[in-house]
């Protein structure tokens, strides 16, 4: 098992930006879940699954980066994938402002996580 050295140094600016993008995306996904529940219907259930996965992944990714987990790089890559899937699902409802807001947050988080993953590998 890979061990990271104990550190009290602050997170790098890039990592702070990634944590912030993850937490923003998590928050928007949580709001979007509420919106999906209000709409109901089978189409929203498909979107809801992607939104729920993304909400969980972004929260976990931010937590792992903040505690400097040795699995952070892999988690960032997986988080980027979940964000891409969520953005695509939300784009299926282009007339819904909340869905577009969620897709935008997901795209931003995906880009940041992908860059962070590459930098940590």
Backbone as a ProteinNet text record, in pm:
[ID]
protein_1_A
[PRIMARY]
XXXXXXXXXXXXXXXXXXXXXXXXXXXXXXXXXXXXXXXXXXXXXXXXXXXXXXXXXXXXXXXXXXXXXXXXXXXXXXXXXXXXXXXXXXXXXXXXXXXXXXXXXXXXXXXXXXXXXXXXX
[TERTIARY]
83.9	0	88.3	55	131.4	97.8	198.3	178.8	220.1	139.8	178	240.6	339.3	399.6	299.7	310.9	225.4	263.8	163.7	192.8	92.7	141.7	53.8	53	122.9	126.1	-14.2	-47.5	-179.9	-191.7	-313.3	-337.5	-288.7	-242.5	-200.5	-321.1	-296.9	-405.6	-489.1	-422.3	-493.4	-585	-535.1	-616.7	-732.1	-706.5	-814.3	-922.6	-879.8	-975.4	-1058	-993.7	-1063.6	-1163.4	-1122.7	-1213.7	-1333.8	-1307.6	-1415.7	-1511.2	-1455.9	-1540.2	-1624.1	-1564.1	-1638.2	-1751.5	-1724.2	-1827.7	-1939	-1904.1	-2006.1	-2093.2	-2030.7	-2103.9	-2193.8	-2140.9	-2219.9	-2345.4	-2328.6	-2441.1	-2546.2	-2501.3	-2594.6	-2665.2	-2593.6	-2656.7	-2764.4	-2737.1	-2837.4	-2963.4	-2945.4	-3059.6	-3134	-3059.7	-3119.4	-3199.3	-3152.6	-3229.1	-3367.5	-3372.9	-3500.8	-3590.9	-3534.3	-3608.9	-3662.2	-3578.4	-3620.1	-3735.6	-3726.6	-3833.1	-3966	-3961.7	-4084.7	-4144.8	-4059.7	-4109	-4168.4	-4101.3	-4146.2	-4132	-4178.6	-4176.9	-4053.5	-4064	-3952.6	-3827.8	-3842.5	-3725.2	-3644.8	-3713.6	-3644.5	-3574.4	-3627.7	-3562.7	-3426.9	-3417.2	-3288.8	-3189	-3235.1	-3148.7	-3110.5	-3206.8	-3185.1	-3070.5	-3062.1	-2953.7	-2817.5	-2804.8	-2678	-2647.3	-2749.3	-2729.7	-2689	-2752.8	-2718.5	-2574.9	-2536.6	-2399.2	-2299.6	-2329.2	-2239.2	-2229	-2342.1	-2341.2	-2252.6	-2265.7	-2185.7	-2037.5	-2008.6	-1869	-1797.2	-1864.5	-1799.1	-1771.5	-1864.7	-1841.8	-1725.3	-1725.7	-1619.6	-1484.2	-1483	-1358.9	-1300	-1383.8	-1336.7	-1282.7	-1355.2	-1310	-1173.3	-1156	-1030.6	-913.2	-939	-831	-793.9	-894.1	-865.7	-786.9	-809	-732	-607.2	-580.9	-461	-452.1	-563.3	-567.5	-476.2	-406.9	-325.1	-410.7	-541	-632.2	-692.8	-648.4	-707.4	-700.7	-590.6	-576.9	-680.4	-693.4	-792.5	-934.1	-958.2	-1091.3	-1124.8	-1027.3	-1051.4	-1088.6	-1021.3	-1053.3	-1194.6	-1232	-1366.7	-1471.3	-1439.3	-1530.6	-1555.7	-1450.1	-1465.1	-1561.2	-1549.9	-1638.7	-1783.9	-1806.2	-1941.9	-1999.1	-1916.8	-1961.6	-1998.8	-1920.1	-1951.6	-2086.5	-2109.6	-2235.8	-2353.8	-2334.9	-2441.2	-2470.8	-2366.8	-2386	-2463.8	-2427.3	-2497	-2644.5	-2671.3	-2809.4	-2889.5	-2829.3	-2899.3	-2925	-2835.2	-2851.9	-2972.4	-3027.1	-3145.7	-3269.9	-3256.4	-3367	-3319.3	-3289.8	-3228	-3316.8	-3446.3	-3535.2	-3549.1	-3485.9	-3495.4	-3371.3	-3391.2	-3279.3	-3195.5	-3259.8	-3184.3	-3097.9	-3151.3	-3073.6	-2953.4	-2970.2	-2858.8	-2754.8	-2800.2	-2709.1	-2627.4	-2694.7	-2626.8	-2525.8	-2565.8	-2475.4	-2350.2	-2367.1	-2253.4	-2159	-2215.7	-2133.5	-2059.1	-2127.1	-2065.6	-1951.6	-1972	-1866.2	-1743	-1765.7	-1655.5	-1579.5	-1653.8	-1591.4	-1516.2	-1574	-1508.9	-1373.4	-1371.3	-1247.2	-1141.6	-1182.5	-1089.7	-1038.5	-1128.9	-1088.6	-997	-1024.5	-940.8	-799.1	-788.9	-657.4	-586.1	-660.2	-601.4	-553.2	-631.1	-592.4	-461.5	-452	-331.5	-210.5	-231	-120.6	-71.5	-160.9	-122.7	-64.7	-83	-35.5	114.2
-118.4	0	124.6	219.8	343	433.3	480.5	571.2	711.3	806.8	945.7	997.6	1084.8	1140.7	1229.7	1228.1	1316.7	1459.5	1543.6	1682	1774.9	1889.3	1993.3	2111.8	2094.2	2201.1	2220.5	2343.8	2367.8	2302	2275.9	2220.5	2319.7	2268.1	2354.9	2432.9	2541.6	2620.4	2536.1	2452.8	2366.7	2269.5	2212.5	2118.3	2191.7	2310.3	2389.5	2420.4	2455.4	2483.7	2359.9	2244.6	2120.2	2086.6	2100.7	2076.9	2170.5	2295.5	2394.5	2356.6	2314.9	2273.3	2151.7	2057.5	1938.4	1975.9	2062.6	2099.9	2181.7	2267.1	2341.8	2245.3	2151.6	2054.1	1969.5	1927.7	1849.3	1925.4	2051	2134.2	2149.1	2175.7	2192.1	2060	1948.5	1817.8	1791.2	1826.7	1808.7	1890.1	2013	2097.2	2037.1	1980.8	1922.5	1797.4	1720.9	1603.3	1644.9	1752.2	1802.5	1841.2	1905	1944.6	1822.4	1718.9	1595.3	1528.6	1527.9	1466.1	1537.3	1668.5	1745.6	1717.1	1695.4	1668.9	1529.4	1431.4	1292.9	1238.4	1116.7	1055.4	971.9	877.4	786	854.5	957	1026.7	1089.8	1149.6	1212.2	1109	986.7	882.9	845.7	842.6	814.5	926.1	1048.9	1164	1161.2	1128.8	1127.1	1032.1	918	823.8	888.1	953.7	1019.3	1132.6	1207.9	1319.9	1268	1161.5	1104.2	1050.7	980.2	929.9	1044.4	1148.5	1263.5	1333.4	1351	1416.2	1339.1	1207.5	1126.2	1128.9	1116.9	1113.9	1246	1357.4	1486.4	1510.9	1472.3	1489.3	1403.1	1276.8	1185.5	1229.8	1277.2	1323	1440.8	1536.6	1651.7	1606.2	1516.3	1465.7	1398.3	1316.3	1243.4	1337.2	1440.3	1536.6	1612.1	1652.9	1729.7	1649	1518.4	1437	1377.2	1418.6	1377.2	1225.1	1165	1021.2	981.6	868.9	821.5	777.2	768.2	730.4	852.1	970.3	1093	1101.2	1062.7	1072.8	985.4	861.9	771.3	821.1	875.4	926.9	1047	1133.6	1248.9	1202.4	1099.1	1047	990.5	916.5	859	968.8	1069.2	1181.5	1254.5	1273.4	1339.4	1259.8	1129.3	1043.6	1057.1	1056.2	1071.3	1207.7	1310.6	1445.7	1452.7	1387.6	1385.3	1318.1	1206.8	1134.4	1217.6	1288.2	1371.1	1488.7	1552	1664.7	1620	1504.1	1451.7	1424.7	1366.2	1338	1467.6	1566.3	1693.5	1766	1748.7	1814.3	1760.1	1648	1593.8	1678.9	1775.7	1867.6	2011.8	2053.2	2185	2303.9	2282.4	2393.5	2414	2329.1	2338.6	2410.1	2526.1	2608.3	2535.5	2461.2	2389.1	2279.8	2211.1	2106	2165.8	2281	2345.5	2395.5	2443.3	2486.1	2366.8	2253.2	2132.1	2085.2	2084.4	2042.1	2129.6	2258.6	2351.5	2323.4	2303.4	2273.5	2141.2	2044.1	1913.3	1924.3	2000.2	2016.9	2083.1	2184.8	2255.2	2162.6	2086.7	1994.7	1884.9	1833.7	1729	1775.7	1892.9	1947.7	1964	2017.5	2039.6	1907.2	1810.6	1680	1606	1615.5	1548.2	1606.2	1737.3	1802.5	1763.7	1759.1	1724	1579	1491.3	1350.9	1335.3	1403.6	1396.2	1452.2	1559	1621.2	1533	1452.1	1368.6	1233.4	1193.9	1061	1060
0	0	0	-82.7	-92.9	25.2	90.1	203	162.1	197.9	176	303.2	290.7	410.3	483.2	615	694.8	661.9	647.1	612.1	678.8	712	763.5	667.9	555.1	454.5	397.6	365	306.2	169.1	128.2	-4.7	-110.3	-221.9	-331	-382.7	-452.4	-509.4	-605	-684	-778.7	-706.7	-596.8	-520.8	-452.4	-400.4	-340.2	-443.7	-564.8	-672.5	-706.2	-705.8	-736.5	-624.9	-501.1	-388.4	-398.9	-429.1	-441.6	-556.1	-670.1	-783.8	-746.8	-674.6	-631	-536.5	-442.4	-345.1	-410.2	-505.6	-579.7	-658.7	-726.5	-805.6	-714.9	-602.2	-506.4	-465.6	-431.2	-387.8	-498.1	-620.1	-731.8	-761.2	-751.9	-773	-668	-545.2	-439.1	-469.7	-514.9	-552	-671.3	-763.9	-883.6	-848.8	-751.7	-707.6	-659.3	-585.1	-536.4	-652.3	-751.4	-870.4	-944.9	-959.2	-1026.2	-951.7	-821.3	-741.6	-762.1	-774	-795.5	-932.4	-1033.2	-1168.5	-1180.4	-1120.9	-1130.8	-1271.1	-1290.7	-1422.8	-1448	-1542.7	-1570.1	-1625.6	-1706.7	-1760.8	-1647.6	-1551.9	-1439.7	-1352.1	-1346.1	-1266.6	-1326.7	-1459.3	-1523.9	-1493.7	-1503.1	-1472.9	-1325.8	-1241.7	-1097	-1059.3	-1124.2	-1093.9	-1121.4	-1234.5	-1269.9	-1172.7	-1135.3	-1042.3	-904.7	-859.5	-728.7	-728.1	-835	-843.5	-840.1	-914.3	-920.7	-784.9	-718.1	-586.7	-488.8	-488.6	-397	-433.9	-563.2	-607.3	-579	-603.8	-583.4	-435.3	-349.7	-205.4	-160.1	-203	-163.4	-219.1	-341.2	-402.4	-323.7	-290.1	-211.9	-76.7	-10.2	119.8	108.8	5.3	-10	-39.3	-120.1	-145.9	-19.2	57.9	178.8	281.4	285	379.1	314.6	190.4	117.5	101.2	65.9	44.8	-70.9	-58.1	-170	-289.4	-270.8	-379.1	-449.8	-414.9	-470	-621.8	-680.1	-826.3	-895.5	-848.6	-907.3	-882.8	-764.5	-732.6	-819.9	-844.4	-932.3	-1073.4	-1122.6	-1255.9	-1258.7	-1156.9	-1149.2	-1131.7	-1054.6	-1033.7	-1166	-1243.1	-1373.7	-1461.2	-1457.6	-1536.8	-1489.8	-1358.7	-1304.8	-1341.9	-1337.4	-1374.4	-1522.3	-1607.2	-1750.3	-1774.9	-1707	-1723.5	-1674.8	-1564.7	-1510	-1603	-1653.3	-1745.2	-1867.3	-1920.7	-2038.2	-2007	-1891.1	-1851.7	-1836.2	-1772.8	-1752.5	-1884.2	-1980.5	-2110.4	-2187.5	-2141.9	-2208.6	-2181.3	-2090.7	-2059.8	-2075.9	-2200.6	-2223	-2187.7	-2172.2	-2137.8	-1987.1	-1907.8	-1762.2	-1708.2	-1648	-1600	-1495.3	-1405.1	-1301.4	-1363.1	-1461.8	-1528.5	-1600.2	-1661.7	-1731.3	-1631.3	-1516.8	-1411.5	-1360.8	-1346.1	-1300.6	-1405.2	-1532.1	-1638.7	-1641.2	-1622.1	-1621.9	-1504.6	-1385.7	-1268.1	-1287.4	-1347.5	-1372.3	-1472.7	-1578.8	-1678.9	-1617.8	-1538	-1473.4	-1378.5	-1299.2	-1203.9	-1277.6	-1384	-1462.2	-1515.5	-1570.4	-1625.6	-1515.9	-1402	-1291.2	-1235.5	-1218.5	-1165.1	-1261.6	-1389.1	-1488.9	-1484.6	-1475	-1466.5	-1337	-1227.5	-1097.3	-1099.6	-1156.9	-1165.1	-1243	-1356.1	-1437.9	-1362.7	-1288.1	-1214	-1099.1	-1043	-928.6	-969.2	-1094.8	-1138.7	-1156.4
[MASK]
+++++++++++++++++++++++++++++++++++++++++++++++++++++++++++++++++++++++++++++++++++++++++++++++++++++++++++++++++++++++++

